Amino acid sequence: MTTVTDSKFLQAVDSPAEISDAAGELRARIANDEITPNQVITIFEAWAKSLSAKELDEVPGIVFLRMWLRRGTLEPIIARELGAESLDGGWTEYGRAKCKAFPLGIVGHWPAGNIEIQPILSMTCALLGGNAALVRIPRGLVDLTRILMERLEQADPDERLTQRIFMAAFEHGRMDLHEAMARAVDGAMIWGGKESVLQVRSLPFPHWAKLAVFGPRISVAALDAGAWTHPEEQKTWCLRIARDVWQFDQQACSSPQVLFLERAPGHSAAEFLSNLRRAFETENQAHPRQAIPAALTSAITRARAAWLLGDPSRHAAFPMGPDWTLLVGAGSELPEPVQGKTLAVLEVDDLMDAVAKFDGNVQTLGLGMADVESEKKLALLAGHRGVDRIVKLGRMHTFVPPWDGVDLIRPMVRMVRHVGSAD
Amino acid sequence: MEQLNDKIEHLLSIPPYSQSPDEREAGLLDLLKEELEYACQRHTGYANYIRQWPVNFQSADRVADLPFLPVGILKANPPLCFVSPDEIKRTLTSSATTSQSPSRVVLDAATSRRMTKGVVSIVRDYIGPSRRPYLIVDTPDFLRKSASLGARGAAIQGLQPFASQATYCLNADEQGELTLDRQKLLDFAEKHRDAEVLVYGFTFILWNHLVKPLMPENLCLNIPNIRILHSGGWKRLQDQAVEKSFFNEQLARLFGCSPDCVIDFYGMVESVGVIFPDCPEGNKHGPAFGDVIVRDPLTLEPVAAGEFGIVQVCSVLPTSFPGNLLLTEDLAQVIAYDGCPCGRRGISFRFAGRVPKAELRGCGNLETKRTATN
């Protein structure tokens, strides 16, 4: 059990009053201190630099966090979501009207417990909108979050941002504290599994609170015949797939659980699978797992056995340990996801057959396509089948909105419309 | 098959805890390899699994490298089976208290016979060979002649070879609700007060239907020469905050014996014939015809003494289903790899609960089901 040592922003909380008091202070601070996205980004850039320290290299997702915090990433997102003039807090003209983003107030964050950088990512979305952030930190992420927040403290000596943040660590089962958080906020970003999401959504939020919910979904990879049979590119595609699988131990909603491989007449998939295996071994050597829940190990061993016992024509590749698993077969049905770097590789005659069977639970489709026209058709079909992100393999986790089909900053602001009375 | 059977019988015939770890490893390794070969000939899916295992089992030089199956795979229906339907003598089903579907294991005559011999060999080492009055804290319903037998029935039946006569002291109503037949219990105590007596019950049944109902009246049955065996796990008692030491004390007080006479054993229907009673040191041991490997969840390699991991149960007894090398969903700590002060050779270990249940999530809050350890 992690012991929570209180720090400036991150405190072990044991009573609803502590949360409502903290929220009251946040509200008082933001009432008289408007901060523009540009000012936030300036601090974020300094924060990103301080996160470049080598000792943080092993933090899962740190590369994405550094990229996310850069001006080059955020400015276009702000401009697209909030309007061209919004960077400096200006009004953007829309015909005869002008619009400007105003913060909701306090945004509560319920991040998932298994994605290390998610409390930070979620919080940054609210801060970019000028809000204060009240963040519940899952137990397992307390130490890491504290380290990352100490770097923000260094990057923000005037406390423009840090004064707007309160992070509360408390037991998942403390419904009284969850309820206190919900009562104190004007908006919420909720991430997690079905059970968690439903539980948080049912909390007593004020009737005006805006909720952005990012529930459990899975992701899928696909390679067309021209891509995986290309002699010079095959290994590169394999490395990209391995990297997408390795991030977040394949537990993120953007992690590929299945790779559909379009059959290529005259080509055996054996060489490709051999390269994919080598890519997994290489990635595993570079980024070995440091710990694993016993339940995940059990699930991985069950998946291996079920796959091979159930159909003698299937193949698999895996080491003795639970490090990674390739389950090889055929067919366009989505198999049950396993996670823990367990990738099902399914040969199909036509990628369209596989995508046509998606049921809205697929968030990201990672593609490697040599045939541009086929990719257009596949993307269109995927959109119709509920897929929210269609990206190149190797970039499945790149945190760029829209995410889950929705913007990340705009849901936590109010777009105020002003039509001049003299017009 | 006959040769295989002879080798299994040989291991069943030697004292179960007499071999050094090296002797045991060598004997088990050879026999398990033969059993895997045999199994591959009988099940194409299993042969596929074995073929794709990262280590060729024929060249493996330790039991830990042989292809194990996760126990959950035995929940398959129809069950995984190495014999033809006409050879099936009985199907055992697990109690399935922690999941919706039970495991199903099919026994042919040979496996069924070995199961009985295995239990007898182990239990004899703990309580001696004699037959004695057998008090079963359950109802006879579980032993009805049928093709299917549950975990409770299998345990009750497994101890029958130690019984001179059997007495059931619970009744079940039409809804299956159990109640204590108080008079039958008192009669049994009166009749066998000075005899050597064996008692068996599922752990939670002993507590809920024997100890708890009699607790208020401070009754003592006064049967000092008794052995009380129980199994079935502690989950339901943990829910009632009943510790093992308190459980033992209360049972001992009721029967008028020492708490040392209470023996908790671990067994799974999936690993028929291999059970793990507590020794006087509070440890469990593997017999000559089976063993336990405790594996590190991170590497699946055997852990060092003192460390915790996932339990794998090995047994040479089954040849009718793939129950030879089963990775369970239980956790244990290895106390030592030899040298338990109780004198039993080989690994000594203690159970440390179930592998916490986890469900798949995408960007999910994995701690939802782990609040107890938060």
Tab-separated table of N, CA, C and O in Angstrom, chain B residues 190-225:
chain	number	residue	atom	x	y	z
B	190	GLU	N	-21.670	-39.664	22.029
B	190	GLU	CA	-21.866	-40.570	23.161
B	190	GLU	C	-21.289	-41.955	22.834
B	190	GLU	O	-20.583	-42.568	23.627
B	191	LYS	N	-21.570	-42.390	21.611
B	191	LYS	CA	-21.193	-43.745	21.219
B	191	LYS	C	-19.675	-43.899	21.025
B	191	LYS	O	-19.111	-44.954	21.303
B	192	HIS	N	-19.025	-42.812	20.543
B	192	HIS	CA	-17.618	-42.954	20.156
B	192	HIS	C	-16.674	-42.106	21.001
B	192	HIS	O	-15.573	-41.764	20.560
B	193	ARG	N	-17.119	-41.789	22.194
B	193	ARG	CA	-16.352	-40.889	23.060
B	193	ARG	C	-14.909	-41.351	23.251
B	193	ARG	O	-13.985	-40.542	23.241
B	194	ASP	N	-14.696	-42.628	23.395
B	194	ASP	CA	-13.350	-43.123	23.695
B	194	ASP	C	-12.619	-43.648	22.456
B	194	ASP	O	-11.500	-44.136	22.562
B	195	ALA	N	-13.281	-43.516	21.306
B	195	ALA	CA	-12.679	-44.096	20.090
B	195	ALA	C	-11.844	-43.051	19.349
B	195	ALA	O	-11.930	-41.845	19.603
B	196	GLU	N	-11.051	-43.569	18.420
B	196	GLU	CA	-10.357	-42.702	17.477
B	196	GLU	C	-11.409	-42.314	16.435
B	196	GLU	O	-12.083	-43.198	15.885
B	197	VAL	N	-11.567	-41.040	16.181
B	197	VAL	CA	-12.684	-40.583	15.344
B	197	VAL	C	-12.159	-39.647	14.248
B	197	VAL	O	-11.196	-38.898	14.464
B	198	LEU	N	-12.800	-39.705	13.085
B	198	LEU	CA	-12.478	-38.789	11.986
B	198	LEU	C	-13.698	-37.909	11.696
B	198	LEU	O	-14.820	-38.415	11.606
B	199	VAL	N	-13.460	-36.625	11.576
B	199	VAL	CA	-14.540	-35.699	11.220
B	199	VAL	C	-14.129	-34.971	9.943
B	199	VAL	O	-12.962	-34.593	9.785
B	200	TYR	N	-15.064	-34.797	9.034
B	200	TYR	CA	-14.785	-33.973	7.860
B	200	TYR	C	-15.966	-33.055	7.570
B	200	TYR	O	-17.132	-33.445	7.687
B	201	GLY	N	-15.628	-31.840	7.163
B	201	GLY	CA	-16.641	-30.920	6.670
B	201	GLY	C	-15.986	-29.822	5.857
B	201	GLY	O	-14.793	-29.541	6.030
B	202	PHE	N	-16.739	-29.221	4.946
B	202	PHE	CA	-16.250	-28.024	4.259
B	202	PHE	C	-16.064	-26.946	5.334
B	202	PHE	O	-16.856	-26.865	6.284
B	203	THR	N	-15.061	-26.127	5.180
B	203	THR	CA	-14.688	-25.166	6.220
B	203	THR	C	-15.887	-24.294	6.612
B	203	THR	O	-16.210	-24.163	7.796
B	204	PHE	N	-16.560	-23.709	5.630
B	204	PHE	CA	-17.646	-22.793	5.979
B	204	PHE	C	-18.860	-23.549	6.532
B	204	PHE	O	-19.635	-22.997	7.317
B	205	ILE	N	-19.006	-24.819	6.143
B	205	ILE	CA	-20.142	-25.597	6.672
B	205	ILE	C	-19.888	-25.967	8.133
B	205	ILE	O	-20.792	-25.875	8.974
B	206	LEU	N	-18.651	-26.344	8.423
B	206	LEU	CA	-18.304	-26.624	9.829
B	206	LEU	C	-18.622	-25.412	10.701
B	206	LEU	O	-19.170	-25.530	11.794
B	207	TRP	N	-18.275	-24.251	10.193
B	207	TRP	CA	-18.463	-23.043	10.993
B	207	TRP	C	-19.942	-22.661	11.078
B	207	TRP	O	-20.479	-22.465	12.170
B	208	ASN	N	-20.572	-22.570	9.916
B	208	ASN	CA	-21.941	-22.030	9.892
B	208	ASN	C	-22.983	-22.998	10.440
B	208	ASN	O	-23.987	-22.560	11.005
B	209	HIS	N	-22.745	-24.288	10.269
B	209	HIS	CA	-23.803	-25.246	10.604
B	209	HIS	C	-23.473	-26.157	11.772
B	209	HIS	O	-24.295	-26.972	12.161
B	210	LEU	N	-22.263	-26.011	12.308
B	210	LEU	CA	-21.926	-26.816	13.488
B	210	LEU	C	-21.451	-25.909	14.637
B	210	LEU	O	-22.073	-25.864	15.699
B	211	VAL	N	-20.387	-25.189	14.409
B	211	VAL	CA	-19.795	-24.395	15.489
B	211	VAL	C	-20.727	-23.252	15.902
B	211	VAL	O	-21.042	-23.100	17.094
B	212	LYS	N	-21.169	-22.488	14.916
B	212	LYS	CA	-21.971	-21.306	15.262
B	212	LYS	C	-23.281	-21.659	15.983
B	212	LYS	O	-23.614	-21.043	17.005
B	213	PRO	N	-24.040	-22.649	15.494
B	213	PRO	CA	-25.306	-22.947	16.176
B	213	PRO	C	-25.107	-23.438	17.618
B	213	PRO	O	-25.976	-23.232	18.465
B	214	LEU	N	-23.957	-24.066	17.877
B	214	LEU	CA	-23.747	-24.633	19.211
B	214	LEU	C	-22.961	-23.702	20.136
B	214	LEU	O	-22.808	-23.988	21.325
B	215	MET	N	-22.464	-22.633	19.591
B	215	MET	CA	-21.632	-21.715	20.376
B	215	MET	C	-22.341	-21.170	21.614
B	215	MET	O	-21.764	-21.174	22.709
B	216	PRO	N	-23.614	-20.736	21.487
B	216	PRO	CA	-24.257	-20.101	22.656
B	216	PRO	C	-24.382	-21.040	23.862
B	216	PRO	O	-24.375	-20.582	24.992
B	217	GLU	N	-24.493	-22.341	23.617
B	217	GLU	CA	-24.702	-23.235	24.762
B	217	GLU	C	-23.395	-23.826	25.291
B	217	GLU	O	-23.407	-24.643	26.206
B	218	ASN	N	-22.266	-23.407	24.695
B	218	ASN	CA	-20.967	-23.827	25.244
B	218	ASN	C	-20.848	-25.348	25.356
B	218	ASN	O	-20.274	-25.869	26.308
B	219	LEU	N	-21.402	-26.042	24.390
B	219	LEU	CA	-21.420	-27.510	24.419
B	219	LEU	C	-20.019	-28.075	24.186
B	219	LEU	O	-19.257	-27.545	23.385
B	220	CYS	N	-19.691	-29.171	24.886
B	220	CYS	CA	-18.444	-29.895	24.610
B	220	CYS	C	-18.791	-31.362	24.363
B	220	CYS	O	-19.382	-32.024	25.214
B	221	LEU	N	-18.437	-31.873	23.190
B	221	LEU	CA	-18.784	-33.248	22.830
B	221	LEU	C	-17.816	-34.262	23.441
B	221	LEU	O	-18.085	-35.465	23.438
B	222	ASN	N	-16.689	-33.764	23.885
B	222	ASN	CA	-15.737	-34.584	24.635
B	222	ASN	C	-15.283	-35.833	23.857
B	222	ASN	O	-15.466	-36.956	24.313
B	223	ILE	N	-14.725	-35.597	22.689
B	223	ILE	CA	-14.130	-36.705	21.893
B	223	ILE	C	-12.655	-36.344	21.692
B	223	ILE	O	-12.278	-35.835	20.625
B	224	PRO	N	-11.822	-36.580	22.657
B	224	PRO	CA	-10.446	-36.071	22.579
B	224	PRO	C	-9.595	-36.736	21.495
B	224	PRO	O	-8.705	-36.120	20.928
B	225	ASN	N	-9.910	-37.987	21.179
B	225	ASN	CA	-9.055	-38.721	20.239
B	225	ASN	C	-9.615	-38.571	18.816
B	225	ASN	O	-10.071	-39.526	18.199
